[in-house]
Short mmCIF file of C-alpha atoms in Angstrom, two decimals:
data_model
loop_
_atom_site.label_atom_id
_atom_site.label_comp_id
_atom_site.label_asym_id
_atom_site.label_seq_id
_atom_site.Cartn_x
_atom_site.Cartn_y
_atom_site.Cartn_z
CA MET X 1 0.00 0.00 0.00
CA ASP X 2 1.51 3.33 -1.10
CA GLN X 3 1.77 5.86 1.68
CA ARG X 4 0.32 9.25 0.83
CA THR X 5 2.21 12.36 1.83
CA TYR X 6 1.58 16.08 2.04
CA ASN X 7 5.14 16.71 0.80
CA GLN X 8 5.66 19.51 3.31
CA PHE X 9 8.71 20.01 5.51
CA CYS X 10 6.50 20.83 8.48
CA ALA X 11 6.16 18.96 11.79
CA THR X 12 2.36 18.96 11.60
CA ALA X 13 2.34 17.67 8.03
CA ARG X 14 4.97 15.03 8.79
CA THR X 15 2.92 13.82 11.75
CA LEU X 16 -0.23 13.62 9.64
CA ASP X 17 1.71 11.67 7.03
CA ILE X 18 2.19 9.02 9.74
CA VAL X 19 -1.09 9.04 11.67
CA GLY X 20 -3.56 10.83 9.41
CA GLU X 21 -4.97 7.79 7.60
CA ARG X 22 -8.42 6.59 8.65
CA TRP X 23 -8.45 4.24 11.68
CA THR X 24 -4.78 4.90 12.56
CA LEU X 25 -5.40 7.21 15.54
CA LEU X 26 -8.21 4.98 16.76
CA LEU X 27 -5.76 2.08 16.84
CA VAL X 28 -3.42 4.27 18.89
CA ARG X 29 -6.38 5.06 21.18
CA GLU X 30 -7.00 1.35 21.75
CA LEU X 31 -3.33 0.61 22.46
CA LEU X 32 -2.97 3.52 24.89
CA THR X 33 -4.77 1.40 27.49
CA GLY X 34 -2.33 -1.50 27.08
CA PRO X 35 -1.34 -4.30 24.68
CA LYS X 36 -4.16 -5.78 22.60
CA ARG X 37 -4.53 -8.94 20.53
CA PHE X 38 -5.56 -8.70 16.89
CA GLY X 39 -9.03 -10.02 17.76
CA ASP X 40 -9.41 -7.51 20.60
CA LEU X 41 -8.70 -4.65 18.22
CA GLN X 42 -11.10 -5.99 15.61
CA SER X 43 -13.83 -6.34 18.23
CA SER X 44 -13.33 -2.76 19.45
CA LEU X 45 -13.22 -1.21 15.98
CA ARG X 46 -16.42 -2.32 14.33
CA GLY X 47 -16.32 -1.63 10.60
CA LEU X 48 -12.56 -2.13 10.28
CA GLY X 49 -12.05 -5.19 8.09
CA THR X 50 -9.41 -7.83 8.73
CA GLY X 51 -7.26 -6.83 5.76
CA LEU X 52 -7.27 -3.11 6.56
CA LEU X 53 -6.59 -3.77 10.25
CA ALA X 54 -3.56 -5.87 9.33
CA ALA X 55 -2.36 -3.14 6.96
CA ARG X 56 -2.76 -0.41 9.56
CA LEU X 57 -0.88 -2.46 12.18
CA LYS X 58 1.97 -3.09 9.74
CA HIS X 59 2.05 0.65 9.06
CA LEU X 60 2.31 1.42 12.78
CA GLU X 61 5.12 -1.14 13.11
CA ARG X 62 6.95 0.22 10.06
CA GLU X 63 6.72 3.76 11.40
CA GLY X 64 8.02 2.72 14.84
CA LEU X 65 4.79 3.43 16.72
CA ALA X 66 3.81 -0.15 17.62
CA ARG X 67 5.52 -3.48 18.09
CA LYS X 68 4.58 -7.13 18.48
CA VAL X 69 4.67 -8.54 22.02
CA VAL X 70 3.56 -11.70 23.80
CA LEU X 71 1.06 -11.29 26.61
CA PRO X 72 2.17 -12.67 29.99
CA ALA X 73 0.79 -15.89 31.47
CA PRO X 74 -1.80 -17.23 31.48
CA ALA X 75 -2.61 -15.77 28.04
CA ARG X 76 0.81 -16.10 26.35
CA THR X 77 -0.65 -14.96 23.03
CA PRO X 78 0.72 -12.51 20.43
CA ALA X 79 -0.41 -8.91 20.77
CA TYR X 80 0.48 -5.37 19.81
CA ALA X 81 1.79 -2.62 22.07
CA LEU X 82 2.80 0.99 21.56
CA THR X 83 6.45 1.99 21.48
CA GLN X 84 7.62 5.08 23.34
CA ALA X 85 6.96 7.16 20.22
CA GLY X 86 3.45 5.74 19.94
CA ALA X 87 2.70 6.29 23.63
CA GLU X 88 3.75 9.95 23.32
CA LEU X 89 0.78 10.46 21.01
CA GLY X 90 -1.37 10.08 24.13
CA PRO X 91 -1.67 13.80 24.93
CA ALA X 92 -2.71 14.52 21.34
CA VAL X 93 -5.40 11.82 21.45
CA LEU X 94 -6.69 13.13 24.79
CA ALA X 95 -6.76 16.69 23.44
CA LEU X 96 -8.88 15.48 20.51
CA ALA X 97 -11.18 13.72 22.99
CA ARG X 98 -11.61 16.88 25.08
CA TRP X 99 -12.36 18.92 21.95
CA GLY X 100 -14.86 16.29 20.85
CA MET X 101 -16.66 16.29 24.21
CA LYS X 102 -17.23 20.04 23.83
CA TRP X 103 -17.77 20.46 20.10
CA ALA X 104 -18.50 17.13 18.41
CA MET X 105 -20.52 14.68 20.50
CA GLY X 106 -24.18 15.65 20.54
CA GLU X 107 -26.79 12.91 20.40
CA ARG X 108 -25.74 9.36 19.65
CA ARG X 109 -26.68 8.21 16.15
CA ASP X 110 -28.58 4.94 15.73
CA ASP X 111 -25.72 3.21 13.89
CA GLU X 112 -22.89 4.34 16.18
CA ALA X 113 -21.04 1.73 18.21
CA PHE X 114 -20.33 2.49 21.86
CA ARG X 115 -18.08 0.67 24.31
CA ALA X 116 -17.88 1.43 27.99
CA GLY X 117 -14.17 0.62 27.92
CA TRP X 118 -13.51 3.79 25.93
CA ALA X 119 -14.16 5.68 29.16
CA VAL X 120 -10.75 4.50 30.40
CA LEU X 121 -9.23 7.26 28.26
CA GLY X 122 -12.26 9.51 28.70
CA LEU X 123 -11.48 9.76 32.41
CA ARG X 124 -8.02 11.07 31.59
CA ALA X 125 -9.48 13.53 29.10
CA CYS X 126 -11.86 15.12 31.64
CA PHE X 127 -9.50 14.90 34.63
CA ASP X 128 -8.91 18.20 36.46
CA ALA X 129 -5.28 18.05 37.59
CA GLU X 130 -5.52 21.30 39.55
CA ALA X 131 -8.47 20.03 41.58
CA ALA X 132 -6.53 16.83 42.26
CA SER X 133 -3.59 18.59 43.89
CA GLY X 134 -2.84 16.79 47.16
CA VAL X 135 -5.51 14.12 46.49
CA ARG X 136 -4.69 10.42 46.73
CA ALA X 137 -7.55 8.05 45.93
CA VAL X 138 -8.47 5.04 43.81
CA PHE X 139 -11.83 4.98 42.00
CA GLU X 140 -13.19 1.74 40.54
CA PHE X 141 -15.77 1.97 37.75
CA ARG X 142 -18.16 -0.89 36.99
CA ILE X 143 -20.06 -0.24 33.78
CA ALA X 144 -22.10 -3.17 32.50
CA ASP X 145 -19.48 -5.91 31.97
CA GLU X 146 -16.51 -3.53 31.95
CA VAL X 147 -14.39 -2.86 35.05
CA PHE X 148 -11.55 -0.35 35.26
CA TYR X 149 -10.08 2.02 37.79
CA ALA X 150 -8.45 5.41 38.10
CA ARG X 151 -5.61 6.06 40.54
CA VAL X 152 -5.29 9.75 41.44
CA GLU X 153 -1.98 10.77 42.98
CA ASP X 154 -1.39 14.45 43.79
CA GLY X 155 -2.50 15.97 40.48
CA THR X 156 -1.77 12.96 38.28
CA ILE X 157 -3.99 10.15 37.07
CA GLU X 158 -3.43 6.58 35.92
CA THR X 159 -6.31 4.59 34.41
CA VAL X 160 -6.14 0.81 34.12
CA LEU X 161 -8.44 -1.90 32.76
CA GLY X 162 -9.44 -4.40 35.44
CA ALA X 163 -10.44 -4.28 39.10
CA ALA X 164 -8.63 -2.25 41.75
CA GLN X 165 -7.28 -4.07 44.80
CA ARG X 166 -8.57 -1.63 47.43
CA PRO X 167 -10.64 1.13 45.84
CA ASP X 168 -11.60 4.11 47.95
CA ALA X 169 -14.83 4.51 46.00
CA VAL X 170 -16.82 2.35 43.58
CA ILE X 171 -18.97 3.86 40.81
CA GLU X 172 -21.56 1.71 39.01
CA MET X 173 -23.80 2.47 36.04
CA ASP X 174 -25.08 0.92 32.82
CA ASP X 175 -23.93 1.59 29.25
CA GLU X 176 -26.85 3.88 28.47
CA THR X 177 -26.13 6.17 31.42
CA LEU X 178 -22.48 6.42 30.44
CA ALA X 179 -23.50 7.30 26.87
CA GLU X 180 -25.80 10.03 28.22
CA LEU X 181 -22.95 11.46 30.30
CA ALA X 182 -20.60 11.38 27.30
CA ALA X 183 -23.18 13.14 25.13
CA GLY X 184 -23.70 15.86 27.75
CA GLU X 185 -27.35 14.89 28.15
CA ARG X 186 -26.99 14.76 31.92
CA THR X 187 -24.37 15.61 34.52
CA LEU X 188 -22.69 13.22 36.90
CA ALA X 189 -24.26 15.04 39.85
CA ASP X 190 -27.72 14.65 38.32
CA ALA X 191 -27.11 10.96 37.58
CA ILE X 192 -26.03 10.35 41.18
CA ARG X 193 -28.99 12.30 42.53
CA HIS X 194 -31.42 10.19 40.47
CA GLU X 195 -29.57 7.00 41.46
CA VAL X 196 -28.81 5.87 37.90
CA VAL X 197 -25.19 6.16 38.98
CA ARG X 198 -24.50 4.35 42.24
CA VAL X 199 -21.50 5.29 44.36
CA SER X 200 -20.15 3.71 47.51
CA GLY X 201 -17.04 3.87 49.64
CA ASP X 202 -15.15 6.58 51.47
CA ALA X 203 -17.31 9.71 51.78
CA ASP X 204 -14.44 12.12 51.03
CA ALA X 205 -13.46 10.19 47.89
CA VAL X 206 -17.07 10.05 46.69
CA GLY X 207 -17.47 13.77 47.32
CA ARG X 208 -14.44 14.55 45.15
CA LEU X 209 -15.83 12.83 42.06
CA LYS X 210 -17.64 15.93 40.83
CA THR X 211 -14.53 18.10 41.03
CA LEU X 212 -11.90 15.62 39.82
CA PHE X 213 -13.74 14.66 36.63
CA ARG X 214 -15.33 17.54 34.72
CA LEU X 215 -17.03 16.97 31.39
CA PRO X 216 -16.83 20.06 29.16
CA GLN X 217 -20.14 21.82 28.57
CA PRO X 218 -21.26 20.80 25.04
CA GLN X 219 -21.48 23.65 22.56
CA SER X 220 -22.64 24.00 18.96
CA ARG X 221 -19.99 24.76 16.38
CA TYR X 222 -22.63 26.31 14.13
CA GLU X 223 -24.12 28.61 16.75
CA GLN X 224 -20.63 29.79 17.70
CA ALA X 225 -19.81 30.49 14.06
CA ALA X 226 -23.05 32.44 13.65
CA GLN X 227 -22.26 34.54 16.73
CA GLU X 228 -18.82 35.36 15.38
CA ALA X 229 -20.09 36.27 11.91
#
């Protein structure tokens, strides 16, 4: 497959030469949460055919953004993981997510796939580091069949797939509620108040949820453009 190029000696253009093809950044998004098997990636990226997935993974390997690994026991199966260069795309992916929460989400379309596991990165995207100064807490999220946790440590956050050993607070909800939160259709405080989000654990940790994780207020690109005209 011939690689297209903008033919510009510019850092932005060079970066887009590498990651600008369709599905490439979404593959990076999936691998930012840890190594994934080929089948895991195909399951998460509905609509990406086997041949194109293989081509995109080869591209990431060729460009030094991903590498083949073997998962530890008991799996011991081949998988793909990001290299250091690939992992350093994380802030760019999170910035796109934050922009999308504010300007691009809106209502969910009927044919759009949604996976609760995508919230693993979403938590990082809406994390308020300033509000987390001096805070140390572990939050476990149980959303339908997905379980993951966020470890907050004095202004930093780490999010990991799987259960936490000793979470300070546990947050439970279904897929639909998470989708409503992501679309800006309801706030976390409202969801807790109406008990569609259930929280338990240390009272101080639970109370910090609303300040540590702030979803941007959704806005219309078109209304903003009209106001500026």
